Short mmCIF file of C-alpha atoms in Angstrom, two decimals:
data_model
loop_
_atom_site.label_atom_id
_atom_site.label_comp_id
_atom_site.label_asym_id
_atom_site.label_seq_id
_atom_site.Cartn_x
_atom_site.Cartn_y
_atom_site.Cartn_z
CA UNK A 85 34.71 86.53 95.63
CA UNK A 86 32.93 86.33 92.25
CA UNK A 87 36.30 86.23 90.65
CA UNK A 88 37.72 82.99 93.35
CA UNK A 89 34.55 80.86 92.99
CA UNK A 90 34.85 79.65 89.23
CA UNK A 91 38.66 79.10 90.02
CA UNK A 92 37.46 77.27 93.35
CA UNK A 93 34.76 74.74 91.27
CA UNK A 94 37.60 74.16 88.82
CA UNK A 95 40.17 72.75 91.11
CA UNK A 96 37.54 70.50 92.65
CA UNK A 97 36.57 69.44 89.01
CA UNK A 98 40.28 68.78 88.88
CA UNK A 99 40.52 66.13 91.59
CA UNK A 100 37.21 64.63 90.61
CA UNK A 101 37.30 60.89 89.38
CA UNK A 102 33.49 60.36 87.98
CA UNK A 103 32.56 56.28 87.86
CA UNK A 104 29.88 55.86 85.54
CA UNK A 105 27.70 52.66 86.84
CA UNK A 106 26.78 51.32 82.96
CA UNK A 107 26.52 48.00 83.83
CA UNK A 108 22.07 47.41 84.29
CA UNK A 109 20.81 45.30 81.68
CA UNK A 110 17.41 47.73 82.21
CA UNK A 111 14.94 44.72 81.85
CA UNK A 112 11.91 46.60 82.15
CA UNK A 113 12.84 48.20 78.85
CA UNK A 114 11.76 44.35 77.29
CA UNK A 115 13.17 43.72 74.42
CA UNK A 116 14.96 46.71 73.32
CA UNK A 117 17.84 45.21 75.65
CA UNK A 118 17.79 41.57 75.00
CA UNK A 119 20.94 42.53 73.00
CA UNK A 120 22.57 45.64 74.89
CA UNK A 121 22.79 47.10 78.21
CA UNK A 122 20.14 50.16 78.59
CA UNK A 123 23.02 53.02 78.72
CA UNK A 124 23.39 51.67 75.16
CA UNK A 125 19.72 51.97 73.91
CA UNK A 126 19.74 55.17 71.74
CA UNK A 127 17.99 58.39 71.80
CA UNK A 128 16.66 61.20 70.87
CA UNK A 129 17.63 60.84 67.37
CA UNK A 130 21.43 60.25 66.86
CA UNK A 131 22.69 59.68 70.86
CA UNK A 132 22.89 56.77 73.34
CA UNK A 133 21.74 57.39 77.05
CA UNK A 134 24.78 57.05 78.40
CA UNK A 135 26.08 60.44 76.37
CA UNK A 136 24.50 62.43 79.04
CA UNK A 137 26.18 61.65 82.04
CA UNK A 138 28.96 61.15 79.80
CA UNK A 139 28.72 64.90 78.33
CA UNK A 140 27.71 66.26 81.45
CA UNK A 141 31.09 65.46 83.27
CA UNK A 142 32.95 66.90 80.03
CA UNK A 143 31.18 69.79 80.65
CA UNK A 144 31.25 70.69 84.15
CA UNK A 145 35.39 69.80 83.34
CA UNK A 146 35.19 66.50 84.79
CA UNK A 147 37.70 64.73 82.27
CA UNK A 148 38.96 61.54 84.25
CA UNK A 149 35.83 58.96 84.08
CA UNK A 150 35.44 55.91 84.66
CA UNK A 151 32.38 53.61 83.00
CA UNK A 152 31.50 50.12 84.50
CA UNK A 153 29.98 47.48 81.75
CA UNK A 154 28.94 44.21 82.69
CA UNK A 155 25.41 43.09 80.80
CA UNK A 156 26.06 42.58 76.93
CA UNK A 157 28.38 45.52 76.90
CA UNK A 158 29.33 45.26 73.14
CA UNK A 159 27.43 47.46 71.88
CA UNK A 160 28.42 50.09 74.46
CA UNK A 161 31.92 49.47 74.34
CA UNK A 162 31.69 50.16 70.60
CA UNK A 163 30.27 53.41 71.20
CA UNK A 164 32.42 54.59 73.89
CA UNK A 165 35.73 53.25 71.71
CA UNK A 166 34.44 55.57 68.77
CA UNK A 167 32.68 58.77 69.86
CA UNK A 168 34.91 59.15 73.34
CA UNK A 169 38.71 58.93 72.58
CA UNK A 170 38.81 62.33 72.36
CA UNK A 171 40.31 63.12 75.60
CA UNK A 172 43.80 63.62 75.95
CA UNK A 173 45.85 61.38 78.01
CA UNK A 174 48.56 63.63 77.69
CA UNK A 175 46.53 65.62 80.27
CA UNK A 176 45.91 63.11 82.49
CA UNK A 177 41.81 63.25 80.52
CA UNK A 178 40.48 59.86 79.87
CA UNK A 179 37.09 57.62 79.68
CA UNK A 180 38.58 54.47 80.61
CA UNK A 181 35.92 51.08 80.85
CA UNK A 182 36.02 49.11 83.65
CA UNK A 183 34.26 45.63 82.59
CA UNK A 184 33.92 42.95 85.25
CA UNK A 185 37.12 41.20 85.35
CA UNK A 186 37.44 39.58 88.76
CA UNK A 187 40.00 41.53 89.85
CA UNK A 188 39.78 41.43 93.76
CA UNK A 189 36.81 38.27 94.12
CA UNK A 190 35.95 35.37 91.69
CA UNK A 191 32.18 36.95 91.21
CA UNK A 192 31.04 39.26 89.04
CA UNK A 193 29.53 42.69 89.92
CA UNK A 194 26.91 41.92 93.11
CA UNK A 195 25.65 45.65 93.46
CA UNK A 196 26.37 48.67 92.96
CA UNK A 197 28.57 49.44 95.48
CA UNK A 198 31.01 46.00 95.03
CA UNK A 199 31.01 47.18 91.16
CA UNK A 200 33.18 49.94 92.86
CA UNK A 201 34.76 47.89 95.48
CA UNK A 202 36.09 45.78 92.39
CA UNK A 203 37.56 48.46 91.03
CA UNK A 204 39.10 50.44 94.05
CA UNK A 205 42.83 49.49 93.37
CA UNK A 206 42.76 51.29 90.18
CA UNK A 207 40.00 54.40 91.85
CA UNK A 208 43.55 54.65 94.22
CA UNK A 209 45.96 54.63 91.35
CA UNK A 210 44.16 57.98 90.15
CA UNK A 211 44.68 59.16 93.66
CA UNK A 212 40.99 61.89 93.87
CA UNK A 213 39.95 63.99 96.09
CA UNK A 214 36.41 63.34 95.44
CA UNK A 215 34.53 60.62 94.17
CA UNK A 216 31.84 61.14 92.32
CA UNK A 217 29.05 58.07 91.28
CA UNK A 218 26.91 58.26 88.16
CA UNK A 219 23.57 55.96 86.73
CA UNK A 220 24.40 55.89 83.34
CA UNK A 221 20.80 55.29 82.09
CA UNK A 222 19.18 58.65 82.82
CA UNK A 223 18.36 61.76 80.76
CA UNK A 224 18.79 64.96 82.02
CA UNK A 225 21.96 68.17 81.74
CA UNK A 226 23.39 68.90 84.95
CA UNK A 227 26.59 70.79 86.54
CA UNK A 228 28.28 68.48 88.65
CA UNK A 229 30.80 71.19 89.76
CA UNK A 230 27.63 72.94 91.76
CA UNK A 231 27.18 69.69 93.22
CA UNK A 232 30.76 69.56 94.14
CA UNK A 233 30.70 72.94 95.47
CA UNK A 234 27.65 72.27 97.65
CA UNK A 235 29.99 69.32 99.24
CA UNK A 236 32.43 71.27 99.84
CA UNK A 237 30.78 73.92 101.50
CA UNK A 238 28.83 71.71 103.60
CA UNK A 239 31.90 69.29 104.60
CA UNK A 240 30.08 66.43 103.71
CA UNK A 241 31.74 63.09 103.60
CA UNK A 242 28.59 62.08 101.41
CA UNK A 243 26.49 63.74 99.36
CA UNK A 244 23.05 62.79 97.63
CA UNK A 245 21.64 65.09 94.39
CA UNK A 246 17.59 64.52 94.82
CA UNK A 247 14.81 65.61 92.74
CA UNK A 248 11.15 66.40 93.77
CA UNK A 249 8.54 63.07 92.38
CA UNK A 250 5.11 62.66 92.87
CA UNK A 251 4.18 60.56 95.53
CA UNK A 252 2.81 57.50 93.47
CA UNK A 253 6.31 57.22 91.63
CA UNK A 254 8.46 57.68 94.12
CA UNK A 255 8.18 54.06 95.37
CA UNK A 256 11.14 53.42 92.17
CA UNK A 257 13.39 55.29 94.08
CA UNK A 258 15.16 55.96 97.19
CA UNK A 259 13.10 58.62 99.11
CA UNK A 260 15.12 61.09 101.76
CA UNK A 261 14.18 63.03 104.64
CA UNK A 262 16.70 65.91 105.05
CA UNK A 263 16.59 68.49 108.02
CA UNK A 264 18.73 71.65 108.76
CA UNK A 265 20.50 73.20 105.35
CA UNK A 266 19.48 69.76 103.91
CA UNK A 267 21.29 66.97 105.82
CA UNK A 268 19.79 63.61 105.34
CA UNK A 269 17.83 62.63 108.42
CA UNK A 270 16.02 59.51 106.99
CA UNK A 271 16.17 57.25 103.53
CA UNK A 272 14.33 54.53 102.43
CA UNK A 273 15.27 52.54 99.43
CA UNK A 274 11.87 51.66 97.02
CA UNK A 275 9.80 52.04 100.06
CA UNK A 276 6.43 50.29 100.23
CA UNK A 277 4.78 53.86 101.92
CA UNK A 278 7.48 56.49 100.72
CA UNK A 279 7.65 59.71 103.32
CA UNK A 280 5.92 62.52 101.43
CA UNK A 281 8.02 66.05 101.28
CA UNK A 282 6.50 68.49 104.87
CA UNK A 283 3.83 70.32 103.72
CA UNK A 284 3.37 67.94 100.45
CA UNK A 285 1.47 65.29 101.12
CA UNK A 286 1.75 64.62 97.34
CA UNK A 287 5.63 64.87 96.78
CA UNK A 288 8.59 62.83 98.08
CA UNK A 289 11.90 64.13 97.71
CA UNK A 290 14.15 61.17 95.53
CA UNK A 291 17.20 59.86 95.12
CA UNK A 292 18.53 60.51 91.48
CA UNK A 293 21.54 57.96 92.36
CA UNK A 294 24.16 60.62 91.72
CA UNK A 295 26.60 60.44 94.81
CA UNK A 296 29.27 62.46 95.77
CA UNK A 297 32.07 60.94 97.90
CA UNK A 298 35.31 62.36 99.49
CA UNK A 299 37.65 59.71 98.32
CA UNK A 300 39.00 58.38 101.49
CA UNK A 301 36.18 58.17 103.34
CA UNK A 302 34.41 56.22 100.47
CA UNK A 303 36.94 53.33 100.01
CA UNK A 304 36.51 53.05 104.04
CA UNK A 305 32.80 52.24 103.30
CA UNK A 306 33.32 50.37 100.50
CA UNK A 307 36.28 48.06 102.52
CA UNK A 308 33.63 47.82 105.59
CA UNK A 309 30.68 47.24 103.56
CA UNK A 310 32.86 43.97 101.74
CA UNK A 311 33.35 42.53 105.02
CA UNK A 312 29.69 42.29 105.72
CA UNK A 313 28.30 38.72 105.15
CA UNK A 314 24.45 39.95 105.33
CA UNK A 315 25.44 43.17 102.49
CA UNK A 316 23.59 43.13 99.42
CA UNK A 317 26.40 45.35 98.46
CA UNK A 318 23.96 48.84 96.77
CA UNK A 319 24.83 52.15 98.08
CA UNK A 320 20.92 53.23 98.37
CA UNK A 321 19.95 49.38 100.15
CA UNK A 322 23.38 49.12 102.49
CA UNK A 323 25.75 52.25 101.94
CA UNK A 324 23.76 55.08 102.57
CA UNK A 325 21.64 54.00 105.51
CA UNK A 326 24.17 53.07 107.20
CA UNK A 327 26.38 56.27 107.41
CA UNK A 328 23.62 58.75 107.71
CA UNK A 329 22.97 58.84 111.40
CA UNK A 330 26.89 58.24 111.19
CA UNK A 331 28.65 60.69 109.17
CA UNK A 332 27.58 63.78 107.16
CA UNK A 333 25.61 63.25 104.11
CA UNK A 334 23.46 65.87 102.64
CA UNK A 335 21.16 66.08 99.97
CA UNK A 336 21.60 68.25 96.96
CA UNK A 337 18.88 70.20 95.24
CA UNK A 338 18.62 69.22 91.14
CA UNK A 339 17.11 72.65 91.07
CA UNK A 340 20.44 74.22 91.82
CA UNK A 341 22.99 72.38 89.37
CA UNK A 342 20.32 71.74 86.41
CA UNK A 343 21.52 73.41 83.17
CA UNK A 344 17.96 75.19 81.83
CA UNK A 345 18.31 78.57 80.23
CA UNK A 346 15.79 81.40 81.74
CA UNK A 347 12.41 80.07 81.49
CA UNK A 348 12.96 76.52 81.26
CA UNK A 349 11.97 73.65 83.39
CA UNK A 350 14.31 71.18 85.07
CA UNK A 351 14.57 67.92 82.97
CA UNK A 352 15.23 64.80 84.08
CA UNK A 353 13.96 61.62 82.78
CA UNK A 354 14.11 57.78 84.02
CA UNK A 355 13.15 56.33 80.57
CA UNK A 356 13.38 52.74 82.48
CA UNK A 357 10.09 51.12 80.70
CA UNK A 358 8.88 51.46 77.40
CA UNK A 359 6.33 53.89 77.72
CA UNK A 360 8.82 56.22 79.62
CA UNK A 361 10.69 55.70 76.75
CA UNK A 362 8.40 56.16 74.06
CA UNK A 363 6.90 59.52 75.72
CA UNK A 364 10.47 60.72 76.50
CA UNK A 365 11.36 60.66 72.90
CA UNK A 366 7.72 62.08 71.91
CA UNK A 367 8.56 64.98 74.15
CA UNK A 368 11.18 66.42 71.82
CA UNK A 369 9.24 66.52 68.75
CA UNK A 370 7.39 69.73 70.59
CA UNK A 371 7.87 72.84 69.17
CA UNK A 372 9.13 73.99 72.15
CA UNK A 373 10.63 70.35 73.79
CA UNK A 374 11.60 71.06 77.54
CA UNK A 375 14.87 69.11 76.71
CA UNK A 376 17.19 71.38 74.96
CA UNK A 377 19.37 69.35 72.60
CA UNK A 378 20.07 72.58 70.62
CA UNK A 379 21.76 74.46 73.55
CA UNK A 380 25.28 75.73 72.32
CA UNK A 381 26.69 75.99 75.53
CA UNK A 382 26.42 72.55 77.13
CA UNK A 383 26.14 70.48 73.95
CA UNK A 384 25.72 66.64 74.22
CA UNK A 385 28.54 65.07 72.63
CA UNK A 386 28.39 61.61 70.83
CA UNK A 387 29.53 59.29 67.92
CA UNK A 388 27.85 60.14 64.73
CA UNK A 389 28.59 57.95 61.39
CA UNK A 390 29.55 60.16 58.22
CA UNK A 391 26.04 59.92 56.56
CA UNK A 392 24.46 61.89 53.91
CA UNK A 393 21.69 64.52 54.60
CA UNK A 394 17.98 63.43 55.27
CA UNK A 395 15.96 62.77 51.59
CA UNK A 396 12.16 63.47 50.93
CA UNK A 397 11.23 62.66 47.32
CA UNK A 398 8.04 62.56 45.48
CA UNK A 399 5.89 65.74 45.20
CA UNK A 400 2.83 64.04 43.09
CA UNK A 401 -0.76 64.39 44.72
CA UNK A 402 -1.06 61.17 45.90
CA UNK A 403 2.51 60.07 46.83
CA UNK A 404 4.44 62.92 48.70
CA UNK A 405 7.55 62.45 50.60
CA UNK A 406 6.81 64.74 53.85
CA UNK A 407 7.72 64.58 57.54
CA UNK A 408 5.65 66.90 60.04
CA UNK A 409 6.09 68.05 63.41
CA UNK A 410 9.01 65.01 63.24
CA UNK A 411 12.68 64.41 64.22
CA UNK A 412 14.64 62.72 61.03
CA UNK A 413 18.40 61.74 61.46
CA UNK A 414 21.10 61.60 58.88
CA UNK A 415 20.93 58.71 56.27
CA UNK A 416 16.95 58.52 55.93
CA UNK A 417 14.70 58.26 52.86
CA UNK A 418 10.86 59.48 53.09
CA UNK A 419 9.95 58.15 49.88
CA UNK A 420 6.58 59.20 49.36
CA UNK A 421 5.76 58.20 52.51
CA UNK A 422 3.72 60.44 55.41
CA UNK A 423 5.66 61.04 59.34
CA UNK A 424 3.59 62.81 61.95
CA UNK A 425 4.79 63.38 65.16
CA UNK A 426 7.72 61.00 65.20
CA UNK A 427 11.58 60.47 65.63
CA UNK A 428 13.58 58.81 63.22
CA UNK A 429 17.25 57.45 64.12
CA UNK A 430 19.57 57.06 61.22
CA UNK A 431 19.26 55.56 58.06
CA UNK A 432 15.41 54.93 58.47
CA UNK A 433 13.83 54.10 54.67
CA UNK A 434 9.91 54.54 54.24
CA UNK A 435 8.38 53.37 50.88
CA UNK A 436 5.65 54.98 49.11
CA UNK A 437 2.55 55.32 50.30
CA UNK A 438 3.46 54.34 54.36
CA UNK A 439 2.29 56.12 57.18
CA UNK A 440 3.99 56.88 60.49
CA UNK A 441 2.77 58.39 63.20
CA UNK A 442 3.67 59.05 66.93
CA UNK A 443 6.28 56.23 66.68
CA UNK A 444 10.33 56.19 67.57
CA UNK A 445 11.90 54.14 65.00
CA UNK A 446 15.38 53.07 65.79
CA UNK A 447 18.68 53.20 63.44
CA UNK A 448 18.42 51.01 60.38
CA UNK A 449 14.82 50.52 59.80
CA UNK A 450 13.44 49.33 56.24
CA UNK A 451 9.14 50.20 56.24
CA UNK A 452 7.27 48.58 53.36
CA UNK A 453 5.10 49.87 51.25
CA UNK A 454 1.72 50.81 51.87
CA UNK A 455 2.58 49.85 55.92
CA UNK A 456 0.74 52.28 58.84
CA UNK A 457 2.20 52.43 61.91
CA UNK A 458 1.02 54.72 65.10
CA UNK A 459 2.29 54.62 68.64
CA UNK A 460 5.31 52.03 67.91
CA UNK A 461 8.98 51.71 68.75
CA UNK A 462 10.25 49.99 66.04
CA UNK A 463 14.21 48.45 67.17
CA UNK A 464 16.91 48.58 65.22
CA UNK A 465 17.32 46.64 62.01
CA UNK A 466 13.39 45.66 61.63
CA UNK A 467 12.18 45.03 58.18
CA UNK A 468 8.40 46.08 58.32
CA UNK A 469 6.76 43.82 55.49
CA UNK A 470 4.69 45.87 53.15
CA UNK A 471 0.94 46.90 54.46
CA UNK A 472 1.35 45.86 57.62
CA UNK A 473 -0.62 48.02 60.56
CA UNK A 474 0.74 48.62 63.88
CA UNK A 475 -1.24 50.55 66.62
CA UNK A 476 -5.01 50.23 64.96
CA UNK A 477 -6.04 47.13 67.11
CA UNK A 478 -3.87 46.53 70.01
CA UNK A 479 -5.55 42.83 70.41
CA UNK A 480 -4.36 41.86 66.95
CA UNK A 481 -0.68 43.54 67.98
CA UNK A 482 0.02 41.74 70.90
CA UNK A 483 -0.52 38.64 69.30
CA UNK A 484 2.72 39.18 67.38
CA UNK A 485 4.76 42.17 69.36
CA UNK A 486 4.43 43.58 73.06
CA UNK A 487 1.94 45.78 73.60
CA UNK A 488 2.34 48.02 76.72
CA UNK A 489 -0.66 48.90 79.29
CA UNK A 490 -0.39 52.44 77.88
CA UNK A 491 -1.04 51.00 74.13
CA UNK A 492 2.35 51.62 72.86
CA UNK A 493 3.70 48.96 70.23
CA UNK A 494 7.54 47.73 70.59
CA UNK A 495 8.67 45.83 67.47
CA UNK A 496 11.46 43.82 67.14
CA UNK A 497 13.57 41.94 64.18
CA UNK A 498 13.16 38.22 66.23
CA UNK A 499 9.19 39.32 66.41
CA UNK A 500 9.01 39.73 63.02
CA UNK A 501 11.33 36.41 62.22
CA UNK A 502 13.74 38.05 61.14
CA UNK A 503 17.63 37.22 63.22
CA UNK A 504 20.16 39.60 63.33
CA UNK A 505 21.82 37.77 66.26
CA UNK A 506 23.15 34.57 65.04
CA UNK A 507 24.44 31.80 67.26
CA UNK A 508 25.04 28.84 65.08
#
């Protein structure tokens, strides 16, 4: 049996079609999407968000995928266009983008279930077996074929991967009530009073918005839930509670298709606001970061601009190029300058004498002389002026940048006056 089971998980990899819902703007992010959709926003260094889900169907051997843009999608569509034409058509492998386009109503995408609907005539045309519906702004590794497996076994027509939240947070999500080897008995999209987990008053058992389908039965949802006039069209608001006391849906267990070597903890991270954000990429500047980005055998694949090597220069007492406990990307120049506990994206330049500290600092980033900046996510393309001071006195901050209620700084290049978006 050992021998049939990776041979089983591979044909149902096989006749997997994986839709990647990329389309959020992700507003509570503020301005770091006023130009992109959130799947877009990067991370950790020298990826987008979207590279996870993305790299976690490449690696479970999911190669047909679908992504669905709608918000400001430029940005993502240039990413997609040069770090995933790798796969082969020639073996029926492809990421293939599925903007709004009108093609069955004259509206755009309503939900999250009609961004689907819209596209069913070409979901047919790849003729799956299973289904299987992605968020495209989360962090976190997982093996969809266990998943997969886990629906097969069960003969499920629907199934649900969940992930165990603290009480107080689990109002963000859809909450579930399973029963007997895990079928869904009750769910509750961002409920007011969310059902706490038996036995744990403190824990509610959540929706990670990661659905498995079998194909046929999912287009006859999709078809019924079009014809409903009072449908806000979202498979955790409309979808889902309708065919649980219905059909079979089951929740599966993020603990049991999570890829975490011995020892390690399951990640998974909503990085929805800017704190989330901001702590998320904090985390991996750890010594011992419970995200693995150096993992071998489930790497997370991305575009990555030809740049040259990181550059620290100056070694006099008072002006010393040094970066410690820190993250720094291809393409970036710590010219006598001090980082502490940060990430820098690519082609970040520090002048002498600047300080950074606990701050993310997005891809093309100029900081000015003498200029100190703690706790701040800094977006692409800012121009810090010389000596200014971020993160010292958060009443002087917010008079110029946002300032969130956990004291973290986001600057951007219209904050500072400067326009990298021009209309006229």
């Amino acid at each position: 049996m050992q021998k049939e089971y990776p041979r089983f998980v591979s044909l149902l990899t096989k006749n997997t079609v994986a839709l990647i819902l990329a389309g959020g703007r992700g507003s509570r992010l503020k301005h770091l999407t006023e130009w992109c959709a959130k799947p877009a926003v990067p991370f950790a260094g020298k990826f987008r968000i979207i590279d996870f889900p993305l790299s976690n169907c490449v690696n479970s051997g999911i190669r047909r995928i679908g992504v669905i843009t709608q918000y400001k999608a430029h940005s993502l569509l240039q990413h997609l266009h040069r770090g995933w034409s790798f796969l082969r058509g020639e073996f029926n492998e492809f990421v293939e983008l599925m903007p709004a386009q009108q093609r069955i109503e004259e509206s755009w995408y309503r939900g999250t279930a009609d961004a689907v609907f819209q596209n069913m005539d070409i979901l047919r045309n790849y003729d799956p077996t299973y289904v299987l519906i992605l968020a495209g702004d989360h962090v976190y590794k997982m093996d969809y074929g266990e998943m997969l497996a886990f629906h097969a076994a069960s003969a499920a027509d629907m199934t649900v991967a969940c992930i165990d939240v603290p009480i107080e947070d689990a109002r963000e999500f859809g909450v579930m009530s399973v029963g007997e080897h895990q079928r869904v008995v009750a769910f509750n999209e961002k409920p007011e009073h969310p059902q706490p987990t038996p036995g744990n008053p403190d824990r509610a058992l959540a929706s990670m918005g990661i659905y498995v389908f079998n194909a046929e039965f999912l287009y006859e949802q999709l078809l019924r839930d079009a014809d409903d006039p009072d449908s806000s069209h979202d498979f955790g608001k409309d979808i889902i509670p309708y065919i649980m006391s219905r059909y079979r849906v089951f929740a599966h267990p993020f603990s049991d298709s999570c890829v975490a070597a011995p020892g390690e903890s399951s990640y998974w991270r909503d990085v929805g606001t800017v704190d989330a954000y901001w702590e998320a990429n904090m985390e991996l500047t750890k010594v011992t970061p419970d995200l693995n980005l150096y993992d071998k055998t489930w790497p997370i694949w991305t575009y990555q601009a030809q740049l040259p090597p990181a550059k620290f220069v100056f070694d006099d007492e008072t002006r010393r190029g040094v970066a410690m406990d820190s993250l720094v990307s291809g393409g970036c120049i710590i010219s006598g300058a001090t980082v502490r506990r940060s990430l820098l994206f690519s082609n970040v330049y520090i002048h002498s004498f600047a300080e950074v500290s606990d701050s993310v600092v997005l891809p093309d980033v100029d900081i000015g002389r003498g200029a100190r900046l703690h706790r701040a996510v800094v977006d692409n393309g800012c121009k810090i002026p010389e000596g200014l001071v971020v993160g010292e006195n958060h009443e002087e901050d917010a008079k110029r940048f946002h300032v969130t209620k956990k004291g973290v700084t986001l600057i951007t290049p219209e904050m500072l006056g400067q326009r990298l978006h021009h209309l006229r």
